[in-house]
């Protein structure tokens, strides 16, 4: 049985300004949850709950990140699954850290990438009617996402 994700990695994520409230789910070291704080509108108006689940074979196998908060985004499907090349078996390396997975996820939320698509309808809308897409994304964020916590102190 390989060791679970090191507490060091959890500490590292807790110090990162891109997430808040990161903790073990059900006291299970293999399941983390927390709030992701996007940087760009309209997503940066609120916060998005994520879950990071580590395989029993971590770090030989990639963890799986899912968004628990619904988001209007071409790279996140309605179940919260994310199109994240970093966590595919082709790209994963055992030295990749949890914080890198979350940073990659945040970057994806901040800048929708037409190459990383799970919802072709939204990708098409973003390309053909961007104003409409951003308007809907903003409304959706307001309705579904969580209030942003206060910034971390010094």
XYZ file of N, CA, C and O in Angstrom:
616
model
N 0.864 -1.205 0.000
C 0.000 0.000 0.000
C 0.888 1.239 0.000
O 1.584 1.503 0.970
N 0.903 2.002 -1.101
C 1.745 3.205 -1.130
C 1.218 4.255 -0.152
O 0.053 4.206 0.235
N 2.080 5.165 0.263
C 1.630 6.180 1.224
C 0.570 7.087 0.605
O 0.607 7.322 -0.604
N -0.355 7.569 1.420
C -1.350 8.526 0.896
C -0.655 9.847 0.564
O 0.501 10.043 0.910
N -1.364 10.735 -0.138
C -0.782 12.045 -0.472
C -0.235 12.680 0.796
O -0.886 12.665 1.830
N 0.962 13.193 0.701
C 1.623 13.693 1.903
C 0.932 14.913 2.484
O 0.492 15.787 1.748
N 0.855 14.956 3.819
C 0.265 16.136 4.474
C 0.957 17.414 4.018
O 0.351 18.473 3.974
N 2.215 17.285 3.638
C 2.981 18.419 3.125
C 2.257 19.051 1.930
O 2.198 20.264 1.805
N 1.702 18.209 1.069
C 1.019 18.726 -0.125
C -0.254 19.467 0.257
O -0.615 20.462 -0.356
N -0.940 18.959 1.275
C -2.155 19.633 1.737
C -1.782 21.004 2.309
O -2.436 22.004 2.034
N -0.691 21.052 3.073
C -0.221 22.332 3.630
C 0.093 23.312 2.514
O -0.237 24.493 2.596
N 0.744 22.794 1.478
C 1.133 23.632 0.345
C -0.111 24.242 -0.311
O -0.159 25.431 -0.613
N -1.140 23.413 -0.508
C -2.377 23.895 -1.128
C -3.072 24.914 -0.221
O -3.624 25.906 -0.687
N -3.019 24.671 1.087
C -3.678 25.602 2.022
C -3.024 26.977 2.032
O -3.660 27.960 2.390
N -1.749 27.047 1.662
C -1.053 28.341 1.643
C -1.260 29.080 0.326
O -0.939 30.264 0.211
N -1.785 28.373 -0.688
C -1.940 28.964 -2.017
C -3.149 29.888 -2.055
O -4.208 29.541 -1.539
N -2.977 31.055 -2.686
C -4.079 32.025 -2.674
C -5.209 31.680 -3.636
O -6.257 32.308 -3.603
N -5.023 30.667 -4.485
C -6.064 30.307 -5.454
C -7.183 29.453 -4.875
O -8.190 29.208 -5.526
N -6.990 28.990 -3.628
C -8.012 28.143 -3.004
C -8.185 28.540 -1.550
O -7.320 29.165 -0.958
N -9.328 28.161 -0.980
C -9.609 28.429 0.431
C -10.254 27.206 1.022
O -10.881 26.435 0.308
N -10.153 27.104 2.374
C -11.021 26.124 3.021
C -10.704 24.691 2.632
O -11.620 23.881 2.574
N -9.450 24.417 2.264
C -9.139 23.084 1.754
C -9.019 22.116 2.921
O -8.288 22.369 3.875
N -9.788 21.033 2.860
C -9.777 20.082 3.973
C -10.090 18.672 3.483
O -10.524 18.475 2.360
N -9.869 17.724 4.384
C -10.160 16.336 4.051
C -11.665 16.134 4.099
O -12.336 16.647 4.979
N -12.171 15.381 3.148
C -13.589 15.020 3.138
C -13.735 13.754 3.972
O -13.031 12.773 3.711
N -14.646 13.760 4.923
C -14.869 12.586 5.775
C -13.568 12.059 6.392
O -13.357 10.849 6.466
N -12.682 12.979 6.744
C -11.385 12.603 7.338
C -10.615 11.592 6.487
O -9.811 10.817 7.000
N -10.887 11.593 5.188
C -10.221 10.658 4.292
C -9.067 11.385 3.605
O -9.290 12.331 2.861
N -7.832 10.915 3.851
C -6.668 11.604 3.272
C -6.670 11.564 1.746
O -5.974 12.347 1.114
N -7.442 10.659 1.169
C -7.480 10.575 -0.297
C -8.541 11.469 -0.926
O -8.668 11.502 -2.142
N -9.352 12.122 -0.106
C -10.383 13.012 -0.671
C -10.292 14.395 -0.034
O -10.470 14.550 1.162
N -10.014 15.381 -0.870
C -9.921 16.760 -0.393
C -11.060 17.550 -1.007
O -11.490 17.286 -2.126
N -11.514 18.561 -0.271
C -12.419 19.514 -0.901
C -12.015 20.911 -0.486
O -11.281 21.111 0.484
N -12.490 21.881 -1.244
C -12.180 23.266 -0.924
C -12.865 24.172 -1.926
O -13.647 23.714 -2.765
N -12.561 25.461 -1.836
C -13.133 26.440 -2.758
C -12.045 26.951 -3.688
O -10.970 27.333 -3.231
N -12.326 26.944 -4.973
C -11.410 27.538 -5.949
C -11.850 28.967 -6.190
O -13.050 29.243 -6.306
N -10.879 29.870 -6.307
C -11.179 31.287 -6.496
C -10.655 31.763 -7.849
O -9.505 32.177 -7.962
N -11.493 31.704 -8.881
C -11.038 32.177 -10.199
C -10.644 33.652 -10.161
O -11.046 34.397 -9.262
N -9.821 34.056 -11.148
C -9.306 35.427 -11.205
C -10.002 36.298 -12.231
O -9.875 37.504 -12.205
N -10.702 35.679 -13.197
C -11.248 36.488 -14.285
C -12.778 36.454 -14.295
O -13.381 35.458 -13.918
N -13.373 37.589 -14.736
C -14.835 37.656 -14.818
C -15.335 36.654 -15.848
O -14.611 36.390 -16.800
N -16.551 36.172 -15.703
C -17.458 36.450 -14.594
C -17.249 35.517 -13.408
O -17.841 35.688 -12.364
N -16.379 34.534 -13.579
C -16.230 33.506 -12.544
C -15.642 34.053 -11.239
O -15.871 33.510 -10.175
N -14.876 35.135 -11.352
C -14.221 35.657 -10.144
C -15.181 36.381 -9.204
O -14.790 36.859 -8.148
N -16.456 36.457 -9.585
C -17.447 37.080 -8.693
C -17.764 36.158 -7.510
O -18.232 36.611 -6.476
N -17.519 34.870 -7.681
C -17.894 33.893 -6.662
C -16.794 32.843 -6.504
O -15.733 32.960 -7.089
N -17.104 31.797 -5.741
C -16.146 30.709 -5.524
C -16.781 29.384 -5.932
O -18.006 29.235 -5.882
N -15.943 28.435 -6.335
C -16.416 27.142 -6.835
C -15.837 26.003 -6.008
O -14.621 25.898 -5.859
N -16.720 25.170 -5.479
C -16.272 24.050 -4.649
C -15.704 22.942 -5.532
O -16.285 22.599 -6.547
N -14.541 22.440 -5.138
C -13.936 21.349 -5.900
C -13.694 20.163 -4.984
O -13.700 20.287 -3.761
N -13.509 19.018 -5.621
C -13.104 17.825 -4.884
C -11.914 17.234 -5.624
O -11.896 17.204 -6.848
N -10.910 16.820 -4.870
C -9.739 16.175 -5.452
C -9.659 14.793 -4.822
O -9.591 14.672 -3.597
N -9.727 13.760 -5.654
C -9.717 12.389 -5.157
C -8.448 11.697 -5.632
O -8.146 11.713 -6.834
N -7.708 11.131 -4.691
C -6.452 10.468 -5.028
C -6.656 8.965 -5.128
O -7.358 8.374 -4.307
N -6.025 8.381 -6.120
C -6.083 6.932 -6.306
C -5.323 6.242 -5.170
O -4.383 6.811 -4.614
N -5.708 5.015 -4.846
C -4.920 4.234 -3.878
C -3.486 4.043 -4.385
O -2.601 3.717 -3.613
N -3.262 4.258 -5.683
C -1.925 4.083 -6.250
C -1.182 5.404 -6.412
O -0.174 5.458 -7.096
N -1.701 6.460 -5.796
C -1.023 7.754 -5.831
C 0.385 7.580 -5.257
O 0.542 6.881 -4.272
N 1.423 8.196 -5.793
C 1.420 9.143 -6.925
C 1.629 8.495 -8.295
O 1.909 9.196 -9.251
N 1.509 7.175 -8.377
C 1.727 6.536 -9.683
C 0.566 6.793 -10.632
O 0.724 6.762 -11.841
N -0.616 7.044 -10.065
C -1.774 7.375 -10.888
C -2.256 8.777 -10.545
O -2.156 9.192 -9.391
N -2.794 9.486 -11.542
C -3.229 10.869 -11.300
C -4.452 10.952 -10.398
O -5.271 10.037 -10.387
N -4.568 12.053 -9.652
C -5.810 12.290 -8.912
C -6.887 12.751 -9.886
O -6.594 13.045 -11.038
N -8.108 12.800 -9.395
C -9.212 13.236 -10.236
C -9.827 14.480 -9.597
O -10.207 14.443 -8.428
N -9.879 15.570 -10.363
C -10.491 16.804 -9.855
C -11.892 16.940 -10.432
O -12.089 16.753 -11.628
N -12.866 17.239 -9.575
C -14.212 17.518 -10.067
C -14.694 18.811 -9.424
O -14.297 19.141 -8.300
N -15.548 19.525 -10.157
C -16.162 20.721 -9.598
C -17.515 20.311 -9.033
O -18.321 19.707 -9.734
N -17.753 20.646 -7.779
C -19.035 20.342 -7.140
C -20.042 21.458 -7.401
O -21.243 21.269 -7.261
N -19.555 22.635 -7.736
C -20.430 23.778 -8.019
C -20.716 23.800 -9.515
O -19.779 23.743 -10.306
N -21.986 23.882 -9.922
C -22.263 23.953 -11.369
C -21.618 25.207 -11.970
O -21.595 26.262 -11.348
N -21.064 25.060 -13.172
C -20.422 26.200 -13.837
C -20.777 26.166 -15.320
O -20.910 25.085 -15.903
N -20.954 27.343 -15.896
C -21.270 27.465 -17.328
C -19.936 27.627 -18.035
O -19.385 28.729 -18.105
N -19.367 26.510 -18.505
C -17.992 26.519 -19.007
C -17.825 25.367 -19.992
O -18.250 24.256 -19.714
N -17.178 25.627 -21.136
C -17.060 24.575 -22.158
C -16.199 23.377 -21.743
O -16.310 22.308 -22.332
N -15.337 23.544 -20.744
C -14.424 22.451 -20.368
C -14.869 21.670 -19.140
O -14.118 20.840 -18.635
N -16.083 21.977 -18.638
C -16.580 21.263 -17.460
C -17.960 20.711 -17.801
O -18.840 21.463 -18.194
N -18.144 19.403 -17.651
C -19.440 18.841 -18.026
C -20.448 19.016 -16.879
O -20.073 19.447 -15.784
N -21.735 18.711 -17.136
C -22.752 18.950 -16.101
C -22.503 18.165 -14.802
O -22.983 18.540 -13.753
N -21.719 17.086 -14.889
C -21.415 16.318 -13.662
C -20.216 16.905 -12.921
O -19.819 16.380 -11.887
N -19.593 17.943 -13.499
C -18.446 18.543 -12.827
C -17.120 17.941 -13.245
O -16.074 18.283 -12.710
N -17.170 17.016 -14.212
C -15.900 16.471 -14.715
C -15.211 17.526 -15.553
O -15.850 18.337 -16.212
N -13.887 17.482 -15.525
C -13.098 18.534 -16.139
C -12.182 17.949 -17.204
O -11.655 16.848 -17.036
N -12.010 18.692 -18.299
C -11.090 18.243 -19.338
C -9.697 18.744 -18.969
O -9.358 19.899 -19.210
N -8.926 17.894 -18.326
C -7.639 18.312 -17.779
C -6.523 17.366 -18.234
O -6.271 16.331 -17.619
N -5.829 17.719 -19.334
C -4.784 16.845 -19.859
C -3.738 16.450 -18.810
O -3.236 15.339 -18.825
N -3.449 17.373 -17.902
C -2.436 17.122 -16.878
C -2.703 15.832 -16.100
O -1.783 15.134 -15.700
N -3.977 15.508 -15.887
C -4.290 14.331 -15.079
C -4.647 13.102 -15.933
O -5.231 12.162 -15.441
N -4.290 13.140 -17.216
C -4.484 11.936 -18.023
C -3.234 11.067 -17.879
O -2.152 11.577 -17.561
N -3.398 9.776 -18.128
C -2.261 8.869 -17.947
C -1.082 9.222 -18.854
O 0.061 9.026 -18.483
N -1.360 9.793 -20.042
C -0.262 10.166 -20.946
C 0.611 11.265 -20.350
O 1.804 11.301 -20.573
N 0.000 12.192 -19.629
C 0.749 13.364 -19.166
C 1.161 13.307 -17.707
O 1.972 14.102 -17.263
N 0.561 12.416 -16.944
C 0.810 12.389 -15.510
C 2.218 11.908 -15.193
O 2.702 10.955 -15.796
N 2.886 12.565 -14.265
C 4.137 12.035 -13.727
C 4.004 12.002 -12.214
O 3.359 12.882 -11.627
N 4.626 11.003 -11.580
C 4.486 10.857 -10.125
C 5.017 12.055 -9.346
O 4.689 12.222 -8.187
N 5.824 12.914 -10.001
C 6.350 14.080 -9.281
C 5.400 15.275 -9.343
O 5.641 16.292 -8.699
N 4.319 15.167 -10.145
C 3.345 16.267 -10.209
C 2.662 16.394 -8.852
O 2.269 15.402 -8.257
N 2.562 17.627 -8.375
C 1.995 17.837 -7.051
C 0.524 18.247 -7.136
O 0.083 18.783 -8.138
N -0.188 18.002 -6.040
C -1.613 18.354 -5.968
C -1.833 19.823 -6.321
O -2.775 20.171 -7.043
N -0.943 20.686 -5.834
C -1.133 22.122 -6.080
C -1.063 22.425 -7.579
O -1.785 23.297 -8.076
N -0.247 21.663 -8.308
C -0.149 21.885 -9.758
C -1.450 21.501 -10.464
O -1.870 22.157 -11.413
N -2.094 20.437 -9.974
C -3.375 20.018 -10.546
C -4.412 21.125 -10.330
O -5.168 21.488 -11.237
N -4.425 21.701 -9.124
C -5.403 22.755 -8.825
C -5.077 24.049 -9.564
O -5.978 24.750 -10.016
N -3.792 24.365 -9.706
C -3.409 25.570 -10.452
C -3.821 25.435 -11.917
O -4.308 26.379 -12.530
N -3.645 24.234 -12.452
C -4.031 23.965 -13.832
C -5.550 24.100 -13.995
O -6.045 24.657 -14.975
N -6.280 23.588 -13.009
C -7.741 23.675 -13.034
C -8.192 25.143 -12.985
O -9.076 25.568 -13.727
N -7.558 25.922 -12.129
C -7.917 27.340 -12.005
C -7.645 28.080 -13.316
O -8.451 28.890 -13.772
N -6.512 27.777 -13.926
C -6.150 28.394 -15.200
C -7.192 28.061 -16.271
O -7.589 28.914 -17.068
N -7.648 26.812 -16.247
C -8.664 26.377 -17.198
C -9.970 27.147 -17.001
O -10.610 27.574 -17.958
N -10.371 27.336 -15.730
C -11.600 28.088 -15.458
C -11.451 29.530 -15.917
O -12.366 30.119 -16.476
N -10.258 30.096 -15.687
C -10.024 31.497 -16.027
C -9.967 31.760 -17.522
O -10.302 32.838 -17.974
N -9.510 30.778 -18.287
C -9.397 31.005 -19.727
C -9.876 29.784 -20.486
O -9.098 28.885 -20.766
N -11.187 29.741 -20.789
C -11.746 28.600 -21.519
C -10.947 28.325 -22.796
O -10.657 29.248 -23.549
N -10.559 27.072 -22.981
C -9.720 26.687 -24.103
C -10.534 25.851 -25.083
O -11.018 24.775 -24.741
N -10.690 26.342 -26.332
C -11.491 25.615 -27.325
C -10.936 24.218 -27.623
O -11.620 23.380 -28.188
N -9.677 23.961 -27.242
C -9.099 22.629 -27.459
C -9.482 21.651 -26.348
O -9.256 20.462 -26.463
N -9.976 22.162 -25.238
C -10.288 21.293 -24.105
C -11.786 21.370 -23.845
O -12.229 22.099 -22.977
N -12.544 20.617 -24.635
C -13.988 20.808 -24.641
C -14.744 19.560 -24.187
O -14.515 18.476 -24.701
N -15.638 19.738 -23.229
C -16.554 18.671 -22.840
C -17.990 19.041 -23.197
O -18.870 18.199 -23.197
N -18.222 20.334 -23.475
C -19.569 20.778 -23.865
C -19.472 21.569 -25.170
O -19.358 22.799 -25.154
N -19.539 20.841 -26.292
C -19.382 21.480 -27.602
C -20.359 22.620 -27.835
O -20.031 23.608 -28.474
N -21.582 22.502 -27.267
C -22.570 23.572 -27.448
C -22.055 24.883 -26.845
O -22.158 25.941 -27.455
N -21.459 24.801 -25.656
C -20.945 26.021 -25.016
C -19.701 26.538 -25.737
O -19.505 27.744 -25.855
N -18.877 25.624 -26.223
C -17.673 26.041 -26.956
C -18.083 26.803 -28.215
O -17.506 27.838 -28.558
N -19.117 26.272 -28.875
C -19.599 26.918 -30.100
C -20.183 28.291 -29.765
O -19.917 29.282 -30.437
N -20.959 28.341 -28.698
C -21.545 29.627 -28.307
C -20.447 30.652 -27.982
O -20.534 31.809 -28.381
N -19.424 30.194 -27.287
C -18.316 31.095 -26.928
C -17.633 31.640 -28.189
O -17.275 32.811 -28.250
N -17.485 30.779 -29.194
C -16.821 31.224 -30.422
C -17.719 32.089 -31.301
O -17.274 33.083 -31.851
N -19.009 31.717 -31.393
C -19.880 32.426 -32.325
C -20.632 33.600 -31.714
O -20.945 34.569 -32.392
N -20.960 33.497 -30.406
C -21.709 34.568 -29.734
C -21.098 34.856 -28.358
O -21.742 34.608 -27.339
N -19.878 35.365 -28.352
C -19.179 35.531 -27.064
C -19.946 36.376 -26.043
O -19.976 36.036 -24.870
N -20.616 37.479 -26.494
C -21.317 38.325 -25.512
C -22.380 37.498 -24.802
O -22.557 37.590 -23.586
N -23.097 36.717 -25.595
C -24.157 35.885 -25.031
C -23.582 34.867 -24.050
O -24.111 34.654 -22.969
N -22.494 34.223 -24.470
C -21.860 33.223 -23.618
C -21.471 33.841 -22.268
O -21.795 33.314 -21.213
N -20.770 34.981 -22.312
C -20.281 35.589 -21.065
C -21.438 36.076 -20.196
O -21.375 36.010 -18.984
N -22.495 36.552 -20.853
C -23.665 36.987 -20.092
C -24.267 35.793 -19.343
O -24.538 35.859 -18.140
N -24.457 34.680 -20.045
C -25.020 33.485 -19.412
C -24.103 32.942 -18.326
O -24.570 32.488 -17.276
N -22.813 32.958 -18.606
C -21.846 32.456 -17.618
C -21.932 33.300 -16.345
O -21.862 32.774 -15.229
N -22.106 34.605 -16.514
C -22.216 35.499 -15.362
C -23.468 35.233 -14.548
O -23.432 35.152 -13.315
N -24.599 35.081 -15.238
C -25.868 34.777 -14.567
C -25.776 33.459 -13.802
O -26.204 33.341 -12.659
N -25.228 32.462 -14.482
C -25.101 31.119 -13.919
C -24.219 31.161 -12.662
O -24.530 30.534 -11.650
N -23.127 31.918 -12.746
C -22.207 32.044 -11.617
C -22.924 32.679 -10.425
O -22.822 32.207 -9.295
N -23.690 33.751 -10.713
C -24.418 34.453 -9.659
C -25.415 33.512 -8.967
O -25.568 33.531 -7.749
N -26.085 32.676 -9.770
C -27.111 31.789 -9.235
C -26.557 30.580 -8.487
O -27.143 30.121 -7.518
N -25.455 30.019 -8.972
C -25.017 28.725 -8.455
C -23.752 28.735 -7.594
O -23.592 27.863 -6.751
N -22.845 29.664 -7.848
C -21.561 29.595 -7.145
C -21.689 30.146 -5.726
O -22.684 30.779 -5.373
N -20.677 29.875 -4.910
C -20.712 30.277 -3.499
C -20.086 31.654 -3.298
O -19.239 32.074 -4.085
N -20.479 32.344 -2.224
C -19.849 33.630 -1.929
C -18.346 33.437 -1.740
O -17.914 32.409 -1.236
N -17.574 34.428 -2.165
C -16.131 34.329 -1.988
C -15.763 34.631 -0.552
O -16.249 35.595 0.029
N -14.863 33.827 0.015
C -14.395 34.117 1.384
C -13.503 35.366 1.366
O -13.035 35.779 0.310
N -13.270 35.931 2.536
C -12.378 37.081 2.615
C -10.962 36.673 2.208
O -10.577 35.528 2.395
N -10.190 37.639 1.684
C -8.824 37.315 1.308
C -8.021 36.839 2.531
O -8.360 37.211 3.660
N -6.987 36.052 2.278
C -6.121 35.603 3.371
C -5.404 36.822 3.953
O -5.014 37.713 3.217
N -5.224 36.815 5.237
C -4.477 37.913 5.868
C -3.001 37.832 5.500
O -2.581 36.902 4.824
N -2.215 38.810 5.968
C -0.775 38.827 5.643
C -0.067 37.615 6.211
O -0.491 37.045 7.191
